[in-house]
Amino acid sequence: MKAAGLAGVIAGDTVISTVGKEGLDLNYRGYSIRDLAAHSTFEEVAYLLIYGKLPNVEELKAYTAKLVSLRSLPDGLKVTLEQLPANAHPMDVLRTGVSALGCLETENSFEEARDHADRLVASLGSMLVYWYHFANSGKRIEVESSESSVAGHFLDLLHGEAPSEDHRRCMDVSLILYAEHEFNASTFTSRVVTSTLSDYHSAIAAGIGALRGPLHGGANEKAMELIERFTDADEAEKELRDMLERKEKIMGFGHRVYRDSDPRSDIIKEWSLKLSQNSDKAFLYPVSERIEKVMWDEKHIFPNLDFYSASAYHYCGIPTAMFTPLFVISRVTGWTAHIIEERGVGKLIRPTADYTGPSPQAYPSIETRS
Ligand code: SDX
């Protein structure tokens, strides 16, 4: 079977999540995304994905404490981060940080994968914000905070103060929603790297590279760049119609697997609405809603998770260039589950291609070549 972009191709089995299956909601290991977003914390979801079950009270306490203890950055990593310029893309910073950590704290056996995953879940936010403050103001921040959650820790380091309860929980829910999504492009990339029996950090760095593009994780940044061009909904509608006329892609809309809606979108949309009510940029929400309406009316295309994440993150005071890195901080848990699953498969991923190049031809000496 051949399909452009491998669309519709079943490339393996997984027990980790279901996406777009008839009669089944998006779920992680059998738990509906709606239940997880309503009742869980990101730490519980990370544990579910990395360790295979929801933690009980004692396990969650121990896991949260473990993550808190793994936030610090080794000196060699700080020195590396300090070399990266302020105009570097934060995704490149994270990709470099993961590579550097892989040299300083190398995975010596596949049994160590879960420990390396916990280290990244705990320290990716530290890396990102350490670099951000050093590159922009020369300040070497402490990467510890009194916040016990990954979400709260990130916001505290970024803003230098404890976040509001709403911002903390919005970020927590967003990390839950972004954590896992079956054989998406970055996860599949991580699985391909893993299938060669490569190491954990190489698989994660490759996943970050795949996630960076605007057809995948980078769409949340592009969606923000779109909505912040407008201050009212009518203006947005006019420009959107012109963009569609010019056959431009609208970032944050559409999906390879879903046909009518992305079940994660309504959840983050509610957060965007809630946070807009206390913001001086409340107009971004009606602008977003109008764009959603035009896309549906004109193209029958719906927002994916990235679209309303953009305004929700903006309301939390997060710089746009950090949107996709936040996706990384969350998705590292899903990538890890797939890396571990792929190691269990133990079969090199190596498809074939139809050859469409030139017919066999005589080898020309260099003097006769045009
Ligand atoms: C993520 O795979 C995952 O699970 C990913 C993800 C995850 O959690 O891991 O859910 C996260 O990556 C979400 C997607 C983020 N990307 C974007 O928002 C970028 C914008 N969307 C697209 O370009 C597009 O919808 C894709 C890339 C997401 C899916 O593309 P497909 O399946 O290859 O479909 P296509 O590009 O061939 O589009 C089919 C038709 C085309 O029209 P026709 O040429 O048939 O007339 O739909 C149109 C497209 O032009 N279309 C869009 C559109 N998306 C599809 N038109 C305008 N704007 C869009 N966003």
Tab-separated table of C-alpha atoms and ligand atoms in Angstrom:
chain	number	residue	atom	x	y	z
A	1	MET	CA	0.000	0.000	0.000
A	2	LYS	CA	1.275	3.483	-0.862
A	3	ALA	CA	-0.206	6.719	0.513
A	4	ALA	CA	1.069	10.294	0.343
A	5	GLY	CA	2.275	11.296	3.794
A	6	LEU	CA	1.475	7.733	4.949
A	7	ALA	CA	-2.132	8.962	5.396
A	8	GLY	CA	-4.348	6.162	6.647
A	9	VAL	CA	-1.463	3.675	6.831
A	10	ILE	CA	-1.491	1.546	9.987
A	11	ALA	CA	2.185	1.519	10.953
A	12	GLY	CA	2.008	-0.608	14.104
A	13	ASP	CA	0.133	-1.502	17.295
A	14	THR	CA	-0.010	0.612	20.424
A	15	VAL	CA	-1.564	0.304	23.887
A	16	ILE	CA	-0.881	3.948	24.713
A	17	SER	CA	-3.742	5.976	23.194
A	18	THR	CA	-6.610	5.948	20.697
A	19	VAL	CA	-7.071	8.807	18.231
A	20	GLY	CA	-10.092	9.130	15.956
A	21	LYS	CA	-11.281	5.533	16.331
A	22	GLU	CA	-14.973	4.947	15.588
A	23	GLY	CA	-17.028	5.244	18.785
A	24	LEU	CA	-13.998	5.912	21.003
A	25	ASP	CA	-13.046	9.227	22.567
A	26	LEU	CA	-9.380	10.222	22.638
A	27	ASN	CA	-7.983	8.292	25.572
A	28	TYR	CA	-4.640	7.653	27.239
A	29	ARG	CA	-4.346	3.993	28.286
A	30	GLY	CA	-8.146	3.740	28.342
A	31	TYR	CA	-8.844	6.947	30.291
A	32	SER	CA	-10.874	9.593	28.447
A	33	ILE	CA	-9.094	12.893	27.808
A	34	ARG	CA	-12.177	14.642	29.221
A	35	ASP	CA	-11.874	12.815	32.553
A	36	LEU	CA	-8.134	13.362	32.703
A	37	ALA	CA	-8.456	17.083	31.942
A	38	ALA	CA	-11.240	17.474	34.515
A	39	HIS	CA	-9.821	15.422	37.390
A	40	SER	CA	-6.095	14.732	36.934
A	41	THR	CA	-2.925	16.721	37.252
A	42	PHE	CA	-0.161	16.639	34.658
A	43	GLU	CA	2.010	14.689	37.127
A	44	GLU	CA	-0.623	11.916	37.258
A	45	VAL	CA	-0.820	11.829	33.470
A	46	ALA	CA	2.979	11.778	33.136
A	47	TYR	CA	3.077	8.825	35.532
A	48	LEU	CA	0.279	7.098	33.609
A	49	LEU	CA	2.156	7.430	30.335
A	50	ILE	CA	5.657	6.690	31.585
A	51	TYR	CA	4.871	4.008	34.207
A	52	GLY	CA	1.710	2.534	32.648
A	53	LYS	CA	-0.851	3.149	35.439
A	54	LEU	CA	-2.447	6.024	37.329
A	55	PRO	CA	-0.521	6.565	40.571
A	56	ASN	CA	-2.160	5.996	43.950
A	57	VAL	CA	-1.833	8.614	46.695
A	58	GLU	CA	1.587	7.408	47.893
A	59	GLU	CA	2.953	6.941	44.390
A	60	LEU	CA	1.853	10.422	43.336
A	61	LYS	CA	3.417	11.973	46.428
A	62	ALA	CA	6.700	10.189	45.776
A	63	TYR	CA	6.608	10.976	42.055
A	64	THR	CA	5.935	14.684	42.617
A	65	ALA	CA	8.804	14.807	45.112
A	66	LYS	CA	11.063	13.008	42.640
A	67	LEU	CA	10.267	15.537	39.889
A	68	VAL	CA	10.913	18.446	42.276
A	69	SER	CA	14.318	16.927	43.133
A	70	LEU	CA	15.286	16.681	39.439
A	71	ARG	CA	14.871	20.327	38.418
A	72	SER	CA	18.455	21.500	38.759
A	73	LEU	CA	20.786	21.877	35.777
A	74	PRO	CA	24.388	20.578	35.746
A	75	ASP	CA	27.043	23.287	35.279
A	76	GLY	CA	28.049	21.905	31.867
A	77	LEU	CA	24.495	22.339	30.643
A	78	LYS	CA	24.277	25.894	31.971
A	79	VAL	CA	27.524	26.769	30.158
A	80	THR	CA	26.073	25.334	26.937
A	81	LEU	CA	22.804	27.261	27.323
A	82	GLU	CA	24.716	30.471	27.978
A	83	GLN	CA	26.350	30.181	24.528
A	84	LEU	CA	23.009	30.301	22.720
A	85	PRO	CA	21.937	33.732	21.416
A	86	ALA	CA	18.763	35.559	22.419
A	87	ASN	CA	17.438	35.231	18.871
A	88	ALA	CA	17.762	31.420	18.852
A	89	HIS	CA	14.391	29.702	18.587
A	90	PRO	CA	13.487	28.197	21.993
A	91	MET	CA	12.818	24.865	20.220
A	92	ASP	CA	16.442	24.857	19.076
A	93	VAL	CA	17.455	25.659	22.643
A	94	LEU	CA	15.509	22.671	23.974
A	95	ARG	CA	16.851	20.370	21.257
A	96	THR	CA	20.384	21.491	22.181
A	97	GLY	CA	19.674	21.175	25.898
A	98	VAL	CA	18.450	17.611	25.487
A	99	SER	CA	21.527	16.720	23.411
A	100	ALA	CA	23.854	18.280	25.978
A	101	LEU	CA	22.125	16.495	28.859
A	102	GLY	CA	22.441	13.257	26.887
A	103	CYS	CA	26.235	13.774	26.898
A	104	LEU	CA	26.393	14.681	30.583
A	105	GLU	CA	23.892	12.104	31.864
A	106	THR	CA	24.039	9.408	29.185
A	107	GLU	CA	21.575	6.539	29.028
A	108	ASN	CA	23.790	3.531	29.737
A	109	SER	CA	21.088	0.873	29.561
A	110	PHE	CA	17.517	0.750	28.272
A	111	GLU	CA	16.349	0.042	31.849
A	112	GLU	CA	17.184	3.681	32.664
A	113	ALA	CA	14.686	5.200	30.178
A	114	ARG	CA	12.042	6.096	32.775
A	115	ASP	CA	14.595	7.859	34.986
A	116	HIS	CA	15.869	9.913	32.052
A	117	ALA	CA	12.266	10.745	31.154
A	118	ASP	CA	11.552	12.000	34.669
A	119	ARG	CA	14.719	14.073	34.505
A	120	LEU	CA	13.498	15.748	31.311
A	121	VAL	CA	9.925	16.270	32.545
A	122	ALA	CA	11.404	18.000	35.591
A	123	SER	CA	14.202	19.992	33.937
A	124	LEU	CA	13.052	21.025	30.429
A	125	GLY	CA	11.261	24.044	31.918
A	126	SER	CA	14.387	24.917	33.918
A	127	MET	CA	16.532	24.763	30.755
A	128	LEU	CA	14.174	26.899	28.736
A	129	VAL	CA	13.703	29.631	31.318
A	130	TYR	CA	17.370	29.630	32.435
A	131	TRP	CA	18.409	30.305	28.827
A	132	TYR	CA	15.602	32.866	28.340
A	133	HIS	CA	16.627	35.040	31.291
A	134	PHE	CA	20.365	34.719	30.656
A	135	ALA	CA	20.064	35.498	26.922
A	136	ASN	CA	17.746	38.470	27.442
A	137	SER	CA	19.101	40.081	30.599
A	138	GLY	CA	22.342	38.277	31.479
A	139	LYS	CA	20.748	37.037	34.716
A	140	ARG	CA	21.630	33.539	35.969
A	141	ILE	CA	18.399	32.513	37.680
A	142	GLU	CA	17.959	29.885	40.363
A	143	VAL	CA	15.957	27.073	38.807
A	144	GLU	CA	14.273	26.035	42.049
A	145	SER	CA	10.850	27.302	43.070
A	146	SER	CA	8.339	26.597	45.815
A	147	GLU	CA	5.819	25.365	43.216
A	148	SER	CA	5.322	21.597	43.366
A	149	SER	CA	3.813	21.149	39.877
A	150	VAL	CA	5.563	21.239	36.507
A	151	ALA	CA	3.055	23.871	35.349
A	152	GLY	CA	3.486	26.112	38.395
A	153	HIS	CA	7.274	25.734	38.350
A	154	PHE	CA	7.493	26.868	34.730
A	155	LEU	CA	5.293	29.937	35.283
A	156	ASP	CA	7.089	30.846	38.504
A	157	LEU	CA	10.539	30.720	36.857
A	158	LEU	CA	9.307	32.633	33.817
A	159	HIS	CA	7.622	35.467	35.712
A	160	GLY	CA	9.658	35.467	38.905
A	161	GLU	CA	6.570	35.053	41.075
A	162	ALA	CA	3.964	32.441	41.923
A	163	PRO	CA	1.241	32.198	39.253
A	164	SER	CA	-2.455	32.741	39.934
A	165	GLU	CA	-4.488	29.587	40.545
A	166	ASP	CA	-6.240	30.033	37.178
A	167	HIS	CA	-2.995	30.356	35.240
A	168	ARG	CA	-1.484	27.364	37.048
A	169	ARG	CA	-4.474	25.139	36.324
A	170	CYS	CA	-4.823	26.320	32.717
A	171	MET	CA	-1.193	25.390	32.134
A	172	ASP	CA	-1.682	22.074	33.927
A	173	VAL	CA	-4.703	21.191	31.746
A	174	SER	CA	-2.841	22.231	28.629
A	175	LEU	CA	0.062	19.915	29.527
A	176	ILE	CA	-2.463	17.073	29.994
A	177	LEU	CA	-4.024	17.747	26.577
A	178	TYR	CA	-0.677	17.909	24.762
A	179	ALA	CA	0.837	14.819	26.423
A	180	GLU	CA	0.057	12.062	23.935
A	181	HIS	CA	-1.497	11.524	20.489
A	182	GLU	CA	-0.683	8.115	18.979
A	183	PHE	CA	1.501	8.007	15.813
A	184	ASN	CA	1.737	11.754	15.144
A	185	ALA	CA	4.799	12.931	13.187
A	186	SER	CA	7.116	13.628	16.137
A	187	THR	CA	6.191	10.442	17.988
A	188	PHE	CA	6.692	8.414	14.847
A	189	THR	CA	10.071	10.117	14.387
A	190	SER	CA	11.058	9.113	17.930
A	191	ARG	CA	9.940	5.563	17.207
A	192	VAL	CA	11.988	5.403	13.988
A	193	VAL	CA	15.112	6.537	15.869
A	194	THR	CA	14.357	4.071	18.668
A	195	SER	CA	13.926	1.212	16.192
A	196	THR	CA	17.614	1.483	15.272
A	197	LEU	CA	18.419	0.699	18.947
A	198	SER	CA	19.633	4.272	19.421
A	199	ASP	CA	19.601	6.014	22.807
A	200	TYR	CA	16.794	7.832	24.631
A	201	HIS	CA	18.123	11.387	24.186
A	202	SER	CA	18.612	10.944	20.422
A	203	ALA	CA	14.987	9.828	20.075
A	204	ILE	CA	13.755	12.837	22.073
A	205	ALA	CA	15.972	15.345	20.217
A	206	ALA	CA	14.660	13.971	16.909
A	207	GLY	CA	11.074	14.284	18.181
A	208	ILE	CA	11.714	17.938	19.063
A	209	GLY	CA	13.002	18.551	15.532
A	210	ALA	CA	9.857	17.049	14.017
A	211	LEU	CA	7.542	18.927	16.374
A	212	ARG	CA	9.094	22.302	15.546
A	213	GLY	CA	7.492	22.634	12.079
A	214	PRO	CA	4.279	24.649	11.618
A	215	LEU	CA	2.366	21.711	10.108
A	216	HIS	CA	2.830	20.023	13.512
A	217	GLY	CA	3.580	21.625	16.916
A	218	GLY	CA	4.751	24.946	15.530
A	219	ALA	CA	1.158	25.734	14.538
A	220	ASN	CA	0.331	27.213	17.976
A	221	GLU	CA	2.897	29.981	17.447
A	222	LYS	CA	1.622	30.695	13.921
A	223	ALA	CA	-1.977	30.784	15.203
A	224	MET	CA	-0.954	33.454	17.728
A	225	GLU	CA	0.769	35.483	15.004
A	226	LEU	CA	-2.503	35.383	13.086
A	227	ILE	CA	-4.936	36.342	15.852
A	228	GLU	CA	-2.806	39.141	17.254
A	229	ARG	CA	-3.008	40.934	13.914
A	230	PHE	CA	-6.631	41.843	14.712
A	231	THR	CA	-8.413	43.888	17.338
A	232	ASP	CA	-11.963	43.082	16.320
A	233	ALA	CA	-13.838	40.152	14.842
A	234	ASP	CA	-15.085	41.872	11.658
A	235	GLU	CA	-11.549	42.824	10.712
A	236	ALA	CA	-10.444	39.207	11.320
A	237	GLU	CA	-13.272	37.827	9.182
A	238	LYS	CA	-12.400	40.081	6.237
A	239	GLU	CA	-8.713	39.134	6.279
A	240	LEU	CA	-9.490	35.444	6.765
A	241	ARG	CA	-11.749	35.399	3.728
A	242	ASP	CA	-8.936	37.031	1.725
A	243	MET	CA	-6.462	34.440	3.002
A	244	LEU	CA	-8.767	31.596	2.003
A	245	GLU	CA	-9.241	33.219	-1.391
A	246	ARG	CA	-5.452	33.171	-1.754
A	247	LYS	CA	-5.571	29.475	-0.744
A	248	GLU	CA	-3.397	30.078	2.323
A	249	LYS	CA	-3.263	27.476	5.101
A	250	ILE	CA	-4.707	28.699	8.377
A	251	MET	CA	-2.508	27.399	11.165
A	252	GLY	CA	-4.254	25.757	14.102
A	253	PHE	CA	-6.979	24.286	11.877
A	254	GLY	CA	-7.503	20.825	10.434
A	255	HIS	CA	-6.068	17.457	11.342
A	256	ARG	CA	-4.748	14.379	9.585
A	257	VAL	CA	-6.917	11.948	11.577
A	258	TYR	CA	-9.948	13.864	12.907
A	259	ARG	CA	-12.722	14.702	10.447
A	260	ASP	CA	-15.174	16.969	12.330
A	261	SER	CA	-13.503	18.130	15.537
A	262	ASP	CA	-10.486	17.743	17.787
A	263	PRO	CA	-11.826	16.684	21.217
A	264	ARG	CA	-9.080	18.668	22.957
A	265	SER	CA	-10.056	21.974	21.378
A	266	ASP	CA	-13.261	22.619	23.345
A	267	ILE	CA	-11.436	22.020	26.626
A	268	ILE	CA	-8.703	24.584	25.997
A	269	LYS	CA	-11.249	26.917	24.374
A	270	GLU	CA	-13.111	27.106	27.685
A	271	TRP	CA	-9.877	28.146	29.353
A	272	SER	CA	-9.235	30.792	26.739
A	273	LEU	CA	-12.708	32.246	27.373
A	274	LYS	CA	-12.260	32.162	31.145
A	275	LEU	CA	-8.871	33.879	31.069
A	276	SER	CA	-10.003	36.451	28.496
A	277	GLN	CA	-12.487	37.839	31.028
A	278	ASN	CA	-9.674	39.253	33.183
A	279	SER	CA	-7.444	40.415	30.370
A	280	ASP	CA	-6.942	43.754	28.662
A	281	LYS	CA	-6.754	41.754	25.433
A	282	ALA	CA	-10.212	40.215	25.842
A	283	PHE	CA	-10.840	40.912	22.127
A	284	LEU	CA	-8.520	38.050	21.154
A	285	TYR	CA	-11.227	35.586	22.164
A	286	PRO	CA	-14.016	36.941	19.897
A	287	VAL	CA	-11.430	37.326	17.136
A	288	SER	CA	-10.572	33.628	17.548
A	289	GLU	CA	-14.219	32.598	17.618
A	290	ARG	CA	-14.943	34.486	14.412
A	291	ILE	CA	-11.988	32.814	12.685
A	292	GLU	CA	-13.345	29.448	13.859
A	293	LYS	CA	-16.792	30.289	12.441
A	294	VAL	CA	-15.466	31.408	9.053
A	295	MET	CA	-13.294	28.274	8.759
A	296	TRP	CA	-16.272	26.066	9.516
A	297	ASP	CA	-18.724	27.933	7.256
A	298	GLU	CA	-16.330	28.207	4.328
A	299	LYS	CA	-14.228	25.050	4.536
A	300	HIS	CA	-15.830	22.770	7.115
A	301	ILE	CA	-12.460	22.799	8.891
A	302	PHE	CA	-12.298	22.903	12.693
A	303	PRO	CA	-9.735	24.195	15.186
A	304	ASN	CA	-7.198	21.688	16.467
A	305	LEU	CA	-5.675	21.855	19.962
A	306	ASP	CA	-3.157	24.466	18.822
A	307	PHE	CA	-5.648	27.201	17.929
A	308	TYR	CA	-7.196	28.097	21.292
A	309	SER	CA	-3.993	27.094	23.110
A	310	ALA	CA	-2.469	30.179	21.493
A	311	SER	CA	-4.784	32.704	23.196
A	312	ALA	CA	-4.878	30.681	26.435
A	313	TYR	CA	-1.057	30.763	26.639
A	314	HIS	CA	-1.019	34.448	25.718
A	315	TYR	CA	-3.420	35.159	28.589
A	316	CYS	CA	-1.003	33.314	30.899
A	317	GLY	CA	1.698	35.811	29.874
A	318	ILE	CA	3.793	33.342	27.899
A	319	PRO	CA	5.940	34.671	25.025
A	320	THR	CA	4.764	33.224	21.702
A	321	ALA	CA	8.111	31.576	20.921
A	322	MET	CA	7.673	29.424	24.048
A	323	PHE	CA	4.367	27.878	22.923
A	324	THR	CA	5.868	24.935	21.041
A	325	PRO	CA	8.507	24.320	23.754
A	326	LEU	CA	5.612	23.907	26.209
A	327	PHE	CA	4.264	21.233	23.868
A	328	VAL	CA	7.672	19.526	24.250
A	329	ILE	CA	7.583	19.670	28.060
A	330	SER	CA	4.294	17.781	27.881
A	331	ARG	CA	4.820	15.486	24.872
A	332	VAL	CA	8.099	14.138	26.255
A	333	THR	CA	5.860	11.878	28.353
A	334	GLY	CA	4.068	10.465	25.292
A	335	TRP	CA	7.329	10.138	23.366
A	336	THR	CA	8.775	8.188	26.281
A	337	ALA	CA	5.827	5.778	26.389
A	338	HIS	CA	6.301	5.147	22.663
A	339	ILE	CA	10.089	4.769	22.945
A	340	ILE	CA	9.580	2.110	25.608
A	341	GLU	CA	6.848	0.427	23.541
A	342	GLU	CA	9.008	0.487	20.393
A	343	ARG	CA	11.912	-1.085	22.249
A	344	GLY	CA	9.548	-3.937	23.049
A	345	VAL	CA	8.778	-4.363	19.337
A	346	GLY	CA	12.470	-4.605	18.453
A	347	LYS	CA	12.075	-4.340	14.676
A	348	LEU	CA	13.920	-1.780	12.516
A	349	ILE	CA	11.499	0.650	10.814
A	350	ARG	CA	12.597	0.819	7.202
A	351	PRO	CA	9.941	1.087	4.482
A	352	THR	CA	10.653	1.012	0.739
A	353	ALA	CA	9.975	3.476	-2.077
A	354	ASP	CA	8.880	3.212	-5.689
A	355	TYR	CA	11.752	4.390	-7.882
A	356	THR	CA	10.696	7.240	-10.215
A	357	GLY	CA	14.195	8.456	-11.269
A	358	PRO	CA	16.047	8.209	-14.591
A	359	SER	CA	16.488	4.934	-16.504
A	360	PRO	CA	19.936	3.326	-16.371
A	361	GLN	CA	22.418	5.491	-18.307
A	362	ALA	CA	26.076	5.423	-19.340
A	363	TYR	CA	28.563	6.930	-16.842
A	364	PRO	CA	30.023	10.123	-18.402
A	365	SER	CA	33.672	11.116	-17.906
A	366	ILE	CA	33.966	14.460	-16.064
A	367	GLU	CA	35.208	16.306	-19.204
A	368	THR	CA	32.035	15.469	-21.158
A	369	ARG	CA	29.546	16.627	-18.505
A	370	SER	CA	27.498	19.795	-19.064
B	1	SDX	C1	-0.734	18.809	15.531
B	1	SDX	O1	-1.026	14.184	14.014
B	1	SDX	C2	-1.296	14.604	15.156
B	1	SDX	O2	-1.896	13.914	15.950
B	1	SDX	C3	-0.778	15.985	15.457
B	1	SDX	C4	-1.237	16.635	16.759
B	1	SDX	C5	-0.639	15.973	17.988
B	1	SDX	O3	-1.230	16.114	19.086
B	1	SDX	O4	0.437	15.368	17.886
B	1	SDX	O5	-2.651	16.644	16.863
B	1	SDX	C6	-0.729	18.102	16.843
B	1	SDX	O6	0.253	18.760	14.845
B	1	SDX	C7	-1.997	19.516	15.078
B	1	SDX	C8	-1.924	20.040	13.667
B	1	SDX	C9	-1.188	21.389	13.675
B	1	SDX	N1	-1.021	21.902	12.328
B	1	SDX	C10	-1.727	22.922	11.826
B	1	SDX	O7	-2.609	23.477	12.461
B	1	SDX	C11	-1.331	23.365	10.457
B	1	SDX	C12	-2.542	23.671	9.604
B	1	SDX	N2	-3.229	22.449	9.277
B	1	SDX	C13	-2.856	21.765	8.169
B	1	SDX	O8	-1.949	22.186	7.249
B	1	SDX	C14	-3.449	20.394	7.939
B	1	SDX	O9	-4.777	20.382	8.317
B	1	SDX	C15	-2.677	19.237	8.585
B	1	SDX	C16	-1.187	19.306	8.225
B	1	SDX	C17	-2.812	19.255	10.089
B	1	SDX	C18	-3.237	17.906	8.046
B	1	SDX	O10	-2.999	17.876	6.698
B	1	SDX	P1	-3.383	16.688	5.692
B	1	SDX	O11	-4.044	15.587	6.374
B	1	SDX	O12	-2.133	16.380	4.933
B	1	SDX	O13	-4.420	17.408	4.767
B	1	SDX	P2	-4.146	18.407	3.596
B	1	SDX	O14	-3.098	19.408	3.965
B	1	SDX	O15	-3.841	17.585	2.363
B	1	SDX	O16	-5.530	19.132	3.473
B	1	SDX	C19	-6.677	18.543	2.863
B	1	SDX	C20	-7.546	19.686	2.365
B	1	SDX	C21	-6.769	20.601	1.421
B	1	SDX	O17	-7.722	21.162	0.530
B	1	SDX	P3	-7.817	20.608	-0.985
B	1	SDX	O18	-6.423	20.818	-1.594
B	1	SDX	O19	-8.179	19.168	-0.889
B	1	SDX	O20	-8.870	21.486	-1.603
B	1	SDX	O21	-7.953	20.519	3.443
B	1	SDX	C22	-7.406	21.836	3.298
B	1	SDX	C23	-6.238	21.669	2.317
B	1	SDX	O22	-5.930	22.826	1.657
B	1	SDX	N3	-6.905	22.240	4.586
B	1	SDX	C24	-6.771	23.505	4.979
B	1	SDX	C25	-6.264	23.444	6.258
B	1	SDX	N4	-6.113	22.156	6.620
B	1	SDX	C26	-6.512	21.430	5.589
B	1	SDX	N5	-7.034	24.660	4.344
B	1	SDX	C27	-6.760	25.795	5.035
B	1	SDX	N6	-6.254	25.780	6.292
B	1	SDX	C28	-6.015	24.630	6.920
B	1	SDX	N7	-5.520	24.642	8.146
